[in-house]
PDB file of C-alpha atoms in Angstrom:
ATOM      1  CA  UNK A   1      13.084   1.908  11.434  1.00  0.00           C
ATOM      2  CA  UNK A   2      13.234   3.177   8.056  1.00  0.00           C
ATOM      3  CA  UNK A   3      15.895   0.889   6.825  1.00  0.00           C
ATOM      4  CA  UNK A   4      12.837  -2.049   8.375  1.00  0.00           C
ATOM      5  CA  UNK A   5      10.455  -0.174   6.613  1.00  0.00           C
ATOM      6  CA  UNK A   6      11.967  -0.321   2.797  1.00  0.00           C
ATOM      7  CA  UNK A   7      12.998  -3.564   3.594  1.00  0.00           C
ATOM      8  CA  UNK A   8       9.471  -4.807   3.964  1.00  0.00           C
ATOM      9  CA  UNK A   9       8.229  -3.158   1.097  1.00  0.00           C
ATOM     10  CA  UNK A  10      11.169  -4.249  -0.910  1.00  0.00           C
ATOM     11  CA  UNK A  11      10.332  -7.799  -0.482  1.00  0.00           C
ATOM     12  CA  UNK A  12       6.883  -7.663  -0.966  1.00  0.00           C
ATOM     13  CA  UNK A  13       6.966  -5.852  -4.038  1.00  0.00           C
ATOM     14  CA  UNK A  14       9.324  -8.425  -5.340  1.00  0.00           C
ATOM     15  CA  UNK A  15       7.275 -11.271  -4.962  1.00  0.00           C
ATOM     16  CA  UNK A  16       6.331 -12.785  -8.340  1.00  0.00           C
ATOM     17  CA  UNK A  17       2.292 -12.208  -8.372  1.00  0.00           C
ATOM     18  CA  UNK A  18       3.099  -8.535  -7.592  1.00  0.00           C
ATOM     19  CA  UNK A  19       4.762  -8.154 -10.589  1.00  0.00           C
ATOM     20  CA  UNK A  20       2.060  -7.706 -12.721  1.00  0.00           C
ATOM     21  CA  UNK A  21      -0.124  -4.488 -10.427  1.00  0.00           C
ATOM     22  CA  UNK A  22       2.762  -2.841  -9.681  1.00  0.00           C
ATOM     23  CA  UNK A  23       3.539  -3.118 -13.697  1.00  0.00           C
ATOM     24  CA  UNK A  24       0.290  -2.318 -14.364  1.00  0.00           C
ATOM     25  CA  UNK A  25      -1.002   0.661 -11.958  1.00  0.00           C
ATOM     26  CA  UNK A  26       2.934   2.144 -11.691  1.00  0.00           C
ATOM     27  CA  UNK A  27       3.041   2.502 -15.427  1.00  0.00           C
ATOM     28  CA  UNK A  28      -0.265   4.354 -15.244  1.00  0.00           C
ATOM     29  CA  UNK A  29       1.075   6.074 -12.184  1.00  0.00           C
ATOM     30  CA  UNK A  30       3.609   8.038 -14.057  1.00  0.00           C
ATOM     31  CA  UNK A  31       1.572   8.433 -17.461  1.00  0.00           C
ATOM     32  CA  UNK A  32      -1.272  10.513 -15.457  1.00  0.00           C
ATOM     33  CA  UNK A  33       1.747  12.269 -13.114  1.00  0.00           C
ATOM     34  CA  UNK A  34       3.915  12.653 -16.547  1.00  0.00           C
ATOM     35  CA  UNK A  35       0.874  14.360 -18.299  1.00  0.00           C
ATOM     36  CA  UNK A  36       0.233  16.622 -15.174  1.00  0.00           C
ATOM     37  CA  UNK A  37       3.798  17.754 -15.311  1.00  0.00           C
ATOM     38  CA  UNK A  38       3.139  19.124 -18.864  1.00  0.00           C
ATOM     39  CA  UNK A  39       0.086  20.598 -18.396  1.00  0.00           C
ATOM     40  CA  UNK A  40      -1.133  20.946 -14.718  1.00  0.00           C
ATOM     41  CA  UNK A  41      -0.504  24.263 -12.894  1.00  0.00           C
ATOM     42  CA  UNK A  42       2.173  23.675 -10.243  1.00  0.00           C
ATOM     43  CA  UNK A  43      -0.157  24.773  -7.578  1.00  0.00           C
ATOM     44  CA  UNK A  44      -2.781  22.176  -8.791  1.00  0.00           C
ATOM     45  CA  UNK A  45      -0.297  19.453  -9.389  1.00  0.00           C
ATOM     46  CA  UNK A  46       1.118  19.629  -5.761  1.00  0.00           C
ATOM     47  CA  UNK A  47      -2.468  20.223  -3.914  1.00  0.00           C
ATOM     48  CA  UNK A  48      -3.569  17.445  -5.963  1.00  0.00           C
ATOM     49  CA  UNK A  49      -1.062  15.097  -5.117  1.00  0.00           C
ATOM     50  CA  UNK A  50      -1.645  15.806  -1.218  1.00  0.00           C
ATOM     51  CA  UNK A  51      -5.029  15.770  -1.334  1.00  0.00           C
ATOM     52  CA  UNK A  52      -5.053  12.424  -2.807  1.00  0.00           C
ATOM     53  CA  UNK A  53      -2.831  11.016  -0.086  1.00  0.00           C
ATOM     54  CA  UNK A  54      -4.462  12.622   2.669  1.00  0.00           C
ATOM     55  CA  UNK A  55      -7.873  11.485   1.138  1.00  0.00           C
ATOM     56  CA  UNK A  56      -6.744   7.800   1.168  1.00  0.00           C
ATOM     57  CA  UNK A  57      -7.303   6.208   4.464  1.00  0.00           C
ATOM     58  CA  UNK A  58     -11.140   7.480   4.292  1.00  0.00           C
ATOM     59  CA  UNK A  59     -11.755   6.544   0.936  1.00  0.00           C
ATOM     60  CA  UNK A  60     -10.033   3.258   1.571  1.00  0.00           C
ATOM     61  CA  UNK A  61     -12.392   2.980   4.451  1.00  0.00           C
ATOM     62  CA  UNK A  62     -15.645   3.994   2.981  1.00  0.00           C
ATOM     63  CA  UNK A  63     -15.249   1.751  -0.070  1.00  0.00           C
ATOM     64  CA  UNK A  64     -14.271  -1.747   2.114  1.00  0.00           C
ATOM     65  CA  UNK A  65     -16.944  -0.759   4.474  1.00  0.00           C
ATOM     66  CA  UNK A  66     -19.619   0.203   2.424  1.00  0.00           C
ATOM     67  CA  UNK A  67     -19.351  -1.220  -1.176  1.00  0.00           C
ATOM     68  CA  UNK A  68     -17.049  -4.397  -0.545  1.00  0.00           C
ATOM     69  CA  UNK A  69     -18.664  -5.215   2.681  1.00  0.00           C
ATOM     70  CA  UNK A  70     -22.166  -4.976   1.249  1.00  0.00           C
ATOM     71  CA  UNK A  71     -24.742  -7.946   1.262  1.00  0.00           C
ATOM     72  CA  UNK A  72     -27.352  -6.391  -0.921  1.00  0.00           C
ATOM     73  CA  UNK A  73     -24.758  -6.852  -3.889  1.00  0.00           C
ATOM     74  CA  UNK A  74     -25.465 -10.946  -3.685  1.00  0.00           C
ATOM     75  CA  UNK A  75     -28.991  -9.863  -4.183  1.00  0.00           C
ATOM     76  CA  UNK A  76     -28.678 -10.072  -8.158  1.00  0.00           C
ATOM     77  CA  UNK A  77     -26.817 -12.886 -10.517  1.00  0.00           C
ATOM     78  CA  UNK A  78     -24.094 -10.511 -12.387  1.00  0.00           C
ATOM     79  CA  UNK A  79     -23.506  -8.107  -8.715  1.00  0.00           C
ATOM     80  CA  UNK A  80     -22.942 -11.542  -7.118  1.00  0.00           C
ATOM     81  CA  UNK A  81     -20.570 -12.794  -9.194  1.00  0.00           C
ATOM     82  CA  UNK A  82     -18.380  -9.803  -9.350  1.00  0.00           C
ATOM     83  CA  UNK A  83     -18.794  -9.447  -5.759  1.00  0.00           C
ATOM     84  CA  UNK A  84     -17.322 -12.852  -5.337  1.00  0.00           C
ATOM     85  CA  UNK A  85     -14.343 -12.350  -6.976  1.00  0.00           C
ATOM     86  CA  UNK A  86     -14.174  -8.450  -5.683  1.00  0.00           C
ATOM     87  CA  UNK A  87     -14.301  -9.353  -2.207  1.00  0.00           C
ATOM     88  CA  UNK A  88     -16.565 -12.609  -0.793  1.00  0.00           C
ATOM     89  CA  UNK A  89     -14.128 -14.730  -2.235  1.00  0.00           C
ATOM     90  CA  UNK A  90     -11.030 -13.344  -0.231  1.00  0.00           C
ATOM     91  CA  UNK A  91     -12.850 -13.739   3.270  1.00  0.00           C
ATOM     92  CA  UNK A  92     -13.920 -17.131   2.776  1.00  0.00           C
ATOM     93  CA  UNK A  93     -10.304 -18.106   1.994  1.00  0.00           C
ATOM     94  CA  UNK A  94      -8.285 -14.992   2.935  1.00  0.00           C
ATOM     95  CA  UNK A  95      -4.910 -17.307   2.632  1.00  0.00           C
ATOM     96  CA  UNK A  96      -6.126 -18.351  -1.218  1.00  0.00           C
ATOM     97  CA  UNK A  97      -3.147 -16.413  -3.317  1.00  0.00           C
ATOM     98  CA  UNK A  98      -5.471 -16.141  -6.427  1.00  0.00           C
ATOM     99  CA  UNK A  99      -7.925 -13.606  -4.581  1.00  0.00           C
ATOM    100  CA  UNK A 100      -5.535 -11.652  -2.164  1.00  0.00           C
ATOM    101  CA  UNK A 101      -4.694  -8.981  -4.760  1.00  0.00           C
ATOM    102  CA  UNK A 102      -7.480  -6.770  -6.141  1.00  0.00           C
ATOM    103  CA  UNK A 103      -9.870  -6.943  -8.553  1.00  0.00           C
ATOM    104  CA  UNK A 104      -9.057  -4.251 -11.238  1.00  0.00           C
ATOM    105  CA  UNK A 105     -13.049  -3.080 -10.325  1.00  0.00           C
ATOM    106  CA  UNK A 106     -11.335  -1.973  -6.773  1.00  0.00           C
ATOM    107  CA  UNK A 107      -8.668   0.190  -8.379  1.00  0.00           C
ATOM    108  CA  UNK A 108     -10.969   1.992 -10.668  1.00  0.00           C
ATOM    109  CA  UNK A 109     -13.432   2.308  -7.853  1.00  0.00           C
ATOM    110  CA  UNK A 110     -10.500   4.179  -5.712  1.00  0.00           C
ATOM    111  CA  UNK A 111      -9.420   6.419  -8.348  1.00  0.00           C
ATOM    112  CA  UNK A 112     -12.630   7.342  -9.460  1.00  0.00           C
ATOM    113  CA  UNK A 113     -13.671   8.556  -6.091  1.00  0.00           C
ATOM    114  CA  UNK A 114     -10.241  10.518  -5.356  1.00  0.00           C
ATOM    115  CA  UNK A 115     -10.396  12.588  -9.186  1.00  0.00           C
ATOM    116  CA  UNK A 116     -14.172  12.451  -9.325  1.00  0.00           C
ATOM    117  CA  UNK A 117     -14.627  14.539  -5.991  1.00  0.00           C
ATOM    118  CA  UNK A 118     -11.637  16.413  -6.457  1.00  0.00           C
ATOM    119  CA  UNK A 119     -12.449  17.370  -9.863  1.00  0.00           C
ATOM    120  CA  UNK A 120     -15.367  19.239  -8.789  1.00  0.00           C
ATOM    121  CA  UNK A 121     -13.453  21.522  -7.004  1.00  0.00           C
ATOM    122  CA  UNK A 122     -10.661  21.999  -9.414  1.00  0.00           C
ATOM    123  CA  UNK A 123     -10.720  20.433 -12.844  1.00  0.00           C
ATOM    124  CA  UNK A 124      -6.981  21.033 -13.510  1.00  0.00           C
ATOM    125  CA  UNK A 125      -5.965  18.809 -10.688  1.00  0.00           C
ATOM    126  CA  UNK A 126      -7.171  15.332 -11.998  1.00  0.00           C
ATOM    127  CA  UNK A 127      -4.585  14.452 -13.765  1.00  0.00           C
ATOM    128  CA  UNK A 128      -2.271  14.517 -10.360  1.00  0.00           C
ATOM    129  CA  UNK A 129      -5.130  12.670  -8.747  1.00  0.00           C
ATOM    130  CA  UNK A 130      -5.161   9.962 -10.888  1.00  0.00           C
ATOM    131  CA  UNK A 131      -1.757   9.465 -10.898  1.00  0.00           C
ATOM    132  CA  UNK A 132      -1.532   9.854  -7.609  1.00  0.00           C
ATOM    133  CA  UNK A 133      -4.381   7.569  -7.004  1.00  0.00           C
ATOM    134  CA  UNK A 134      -2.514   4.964  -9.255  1.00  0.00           C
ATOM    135  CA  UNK A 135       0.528   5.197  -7.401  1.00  0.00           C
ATOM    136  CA  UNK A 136      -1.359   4.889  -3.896  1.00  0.00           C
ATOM    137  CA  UNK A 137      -3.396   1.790  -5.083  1.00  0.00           C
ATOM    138  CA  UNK A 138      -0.014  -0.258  -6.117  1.00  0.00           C
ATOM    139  CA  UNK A 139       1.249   0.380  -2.295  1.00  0.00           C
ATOM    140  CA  UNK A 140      -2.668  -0.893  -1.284  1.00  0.00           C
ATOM    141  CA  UNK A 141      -1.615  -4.187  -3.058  1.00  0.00           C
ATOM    142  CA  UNK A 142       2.112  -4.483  -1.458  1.00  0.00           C
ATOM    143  CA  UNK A 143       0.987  -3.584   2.009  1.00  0.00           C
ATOM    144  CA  UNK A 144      -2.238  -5.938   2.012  1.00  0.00           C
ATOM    145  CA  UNK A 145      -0.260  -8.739   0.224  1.00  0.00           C
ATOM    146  CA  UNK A 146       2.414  -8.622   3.200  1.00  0.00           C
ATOM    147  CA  UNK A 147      -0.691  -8.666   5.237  1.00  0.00           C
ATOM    148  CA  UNK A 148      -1.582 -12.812   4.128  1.00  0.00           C
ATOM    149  CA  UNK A 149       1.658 -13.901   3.574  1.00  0.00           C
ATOM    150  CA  UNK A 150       4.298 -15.887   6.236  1.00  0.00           C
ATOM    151  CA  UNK A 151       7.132 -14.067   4.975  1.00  0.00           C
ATOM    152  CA  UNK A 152       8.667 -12.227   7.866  1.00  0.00           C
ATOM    153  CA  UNK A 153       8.469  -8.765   8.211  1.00  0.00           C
ATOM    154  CA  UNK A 154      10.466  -6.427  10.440  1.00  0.00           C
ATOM    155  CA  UNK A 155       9.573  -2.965  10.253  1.00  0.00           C
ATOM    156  CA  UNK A 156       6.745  -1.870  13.304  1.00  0.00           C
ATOM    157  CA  UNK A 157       4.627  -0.526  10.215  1.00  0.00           C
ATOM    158  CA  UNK A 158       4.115  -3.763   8.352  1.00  0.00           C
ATOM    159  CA  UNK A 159       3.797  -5.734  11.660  1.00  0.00           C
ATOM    160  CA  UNK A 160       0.881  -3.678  12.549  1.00  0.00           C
ATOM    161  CA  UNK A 161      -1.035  -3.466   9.269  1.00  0.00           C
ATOM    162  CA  UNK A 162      -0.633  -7.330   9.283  1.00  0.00           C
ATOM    163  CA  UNK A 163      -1.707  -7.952  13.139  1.00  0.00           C
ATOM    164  CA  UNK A 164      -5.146  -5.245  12.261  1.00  0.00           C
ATOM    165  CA  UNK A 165      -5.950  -7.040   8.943  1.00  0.00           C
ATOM    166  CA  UNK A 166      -5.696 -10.516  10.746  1.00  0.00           C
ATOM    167  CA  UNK A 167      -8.507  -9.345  13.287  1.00  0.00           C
ATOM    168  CA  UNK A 168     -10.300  -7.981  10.616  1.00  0.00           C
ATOM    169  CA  UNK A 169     -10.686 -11.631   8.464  1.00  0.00           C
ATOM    170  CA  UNK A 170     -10.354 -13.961  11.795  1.00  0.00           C
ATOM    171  CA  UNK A 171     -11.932 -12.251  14.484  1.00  0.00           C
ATOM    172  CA  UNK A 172     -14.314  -9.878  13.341  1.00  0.00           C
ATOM    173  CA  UNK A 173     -15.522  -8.755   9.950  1.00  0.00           C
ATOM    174  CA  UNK A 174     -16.462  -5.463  11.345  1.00  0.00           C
ATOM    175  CA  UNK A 175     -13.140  -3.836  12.450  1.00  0.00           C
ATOM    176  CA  UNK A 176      -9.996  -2.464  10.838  1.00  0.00           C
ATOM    177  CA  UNK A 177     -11.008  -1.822   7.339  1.00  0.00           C
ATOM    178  CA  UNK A 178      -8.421   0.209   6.586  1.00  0.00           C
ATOM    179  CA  UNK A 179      -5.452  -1.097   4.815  1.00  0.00           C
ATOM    180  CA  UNK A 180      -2.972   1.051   5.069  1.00  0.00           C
ATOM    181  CA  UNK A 181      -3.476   3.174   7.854  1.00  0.00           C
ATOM    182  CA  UNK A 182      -6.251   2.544  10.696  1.00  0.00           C
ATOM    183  CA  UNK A 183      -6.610   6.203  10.877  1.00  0.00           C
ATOM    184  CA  UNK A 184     -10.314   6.106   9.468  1.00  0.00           C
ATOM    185  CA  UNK A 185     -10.674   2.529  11.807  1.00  0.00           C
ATOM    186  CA  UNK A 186      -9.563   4.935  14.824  1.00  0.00           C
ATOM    187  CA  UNK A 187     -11.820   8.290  14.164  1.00  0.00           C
ATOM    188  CA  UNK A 188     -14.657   6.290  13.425  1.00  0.00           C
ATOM    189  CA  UNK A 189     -14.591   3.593  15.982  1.00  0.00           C
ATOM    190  CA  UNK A 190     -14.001   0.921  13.864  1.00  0.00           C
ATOM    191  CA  UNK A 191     -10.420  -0.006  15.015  1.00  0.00           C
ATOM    192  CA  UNK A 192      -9.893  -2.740  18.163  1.00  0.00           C
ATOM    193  CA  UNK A 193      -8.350  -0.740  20.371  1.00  0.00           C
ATOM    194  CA  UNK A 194      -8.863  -3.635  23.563  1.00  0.00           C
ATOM    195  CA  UNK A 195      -8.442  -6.750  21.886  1.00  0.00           C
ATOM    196  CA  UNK A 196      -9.193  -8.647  25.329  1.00  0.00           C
ATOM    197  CA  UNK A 197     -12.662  -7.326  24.311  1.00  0.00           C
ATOM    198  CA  UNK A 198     -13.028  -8.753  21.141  1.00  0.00           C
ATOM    199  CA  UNK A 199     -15.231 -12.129  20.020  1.00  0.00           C
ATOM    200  CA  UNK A 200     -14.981 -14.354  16.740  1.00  0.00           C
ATOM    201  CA  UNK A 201     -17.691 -12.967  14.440  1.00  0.00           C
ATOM    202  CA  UNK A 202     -20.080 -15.658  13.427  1.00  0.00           C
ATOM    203  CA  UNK A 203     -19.909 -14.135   9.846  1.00  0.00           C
ATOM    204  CA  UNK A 204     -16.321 -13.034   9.948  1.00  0.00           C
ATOM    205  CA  UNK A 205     -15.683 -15.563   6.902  1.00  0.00           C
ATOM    206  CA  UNK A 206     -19.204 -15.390   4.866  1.00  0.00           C
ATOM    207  CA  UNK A 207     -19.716 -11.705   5.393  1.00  0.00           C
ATOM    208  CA  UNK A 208     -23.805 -12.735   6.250  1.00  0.00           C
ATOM    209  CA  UNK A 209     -24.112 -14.419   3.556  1.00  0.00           C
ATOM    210  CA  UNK A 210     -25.440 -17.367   5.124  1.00  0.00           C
ATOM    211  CA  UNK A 211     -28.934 -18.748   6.544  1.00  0.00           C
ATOM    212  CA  UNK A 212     -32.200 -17.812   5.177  1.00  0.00           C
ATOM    213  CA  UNK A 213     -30.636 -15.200   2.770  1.00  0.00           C
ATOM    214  CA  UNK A 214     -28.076 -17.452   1.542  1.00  0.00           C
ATOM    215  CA  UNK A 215     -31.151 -19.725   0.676  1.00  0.00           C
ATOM    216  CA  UNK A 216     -33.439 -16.981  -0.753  1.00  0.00           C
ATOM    217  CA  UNK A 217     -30.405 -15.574  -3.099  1.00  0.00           C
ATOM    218  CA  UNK A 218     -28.670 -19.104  -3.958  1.00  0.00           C
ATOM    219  CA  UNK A 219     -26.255 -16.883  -6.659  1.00  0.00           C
ATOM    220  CA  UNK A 220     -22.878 -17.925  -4.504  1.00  0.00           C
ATOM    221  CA  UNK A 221     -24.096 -21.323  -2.882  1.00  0.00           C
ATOM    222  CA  UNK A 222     -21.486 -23.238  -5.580  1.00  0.00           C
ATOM    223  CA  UNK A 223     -18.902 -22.189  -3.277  1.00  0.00           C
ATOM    224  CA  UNK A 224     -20.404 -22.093   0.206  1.00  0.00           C
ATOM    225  CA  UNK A 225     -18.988 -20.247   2.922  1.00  0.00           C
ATOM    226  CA  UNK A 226     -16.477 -21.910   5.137  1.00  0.00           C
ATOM    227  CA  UNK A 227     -15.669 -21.150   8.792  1.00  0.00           C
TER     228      UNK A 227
END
């Protein structure tokens, strides 16, 4: 299983448009982690770096439910168009290469959650966080990149990230928002635990962003909504 597992990630990570994240938000990865090693208390560096992973799968959660998933945000000309590219533009085409990796507004929207709430508690421990943070949001990008590609996986892992994101952008909008894990999905009653039960989401691809408030807040109509 674990051979499956690096083997997967492996892969992914070696495809050529992930060359460029994992460059970019691995490099920053071990700058933040490298500057925590010379000045961090060891105590602070290791809390930091497990509170940051154990943090993940809610903040993961919390910002695809609630900021990415948000319709207010095509209220205004400039929100729209970053939401677009941020997020509307990957469910109306999820299999469209050029919006399947994240907008750098994502990352800094992740880290800036982790080392913003846990600087409050302890200052010394954001440099660990933001590494940390770094380091979690460039396996984000491999595992939802395996997620909307055909290339065959084999570890259980990847398989069932990639069968909960499907549901998520082909079935229904309003499940599995969790990337990595569907631990968040499964406390908070997001996750489809009986798929028999499950229905295609008349907005699963537009997000609501359709009818009358499509036509009141025209700001994305250049690129309607498909499916």
């Amino acid at each position: 299983a674990a051979r499956a597992l690096l083997k997967d990630l492996i892969a992914t990570a070696r495809h050529p448009q992930m060359r460029t994240p994992l460059m970019t938000y691995g490099g920053l990865s071990i700058v933040f982690l490298g500057a925590a090693l010379a000045t961090a208390p060891v105590l602070d560096l290791v809390v930091g770096v497990a509170v940051s992973i154990a943090m993940l799968p809610l903040v993961e959660f919390v910002l695809h439910r609630y900021v990415l998933h948000w319709l207010e945000l095509a209220k205004w000309p400039p929100l729209a168009e970053v939401w677009r590219r941020v997020h509307y533009a990957h469910h109306m085409e999820p299999r469209d290469p050029d919006v399947i990796l994240a907008h750098p507004v994502s990352a800094i929207g992740l880290v800036a959650v982790l080392s913003g709430l846990y600087a409050l508690l302890s200052p010394l421990a954001v440099l660990p966080v933001v590494g940390t943070a770094f380091a979690l949001f460039a396996l984000y990008e491999i595992v939802h990149f395996a997620c909307h590609t055909d290339d065959p996986l084999s570890s259980r892992y990847f398989l069932k990230r990639r069968q909960a994101h499907a549901i998520h952008h082909y079935v229904d909008e309003n499940k599995h928002f969790g990337i990595t894990s569907s631990v968040s999905d499964l406390v908070l009653g997001t996750a489809a635990t009986d798929k028999k039960a499950l229905t295609r989401s008349p907005t699963v691809r537009n997000l609501g962003y359709t009818g009358p408030f499509a036509e009141r807040y025209p700001y994305l109509r250049d690129t309607p909504p498909r499916g």
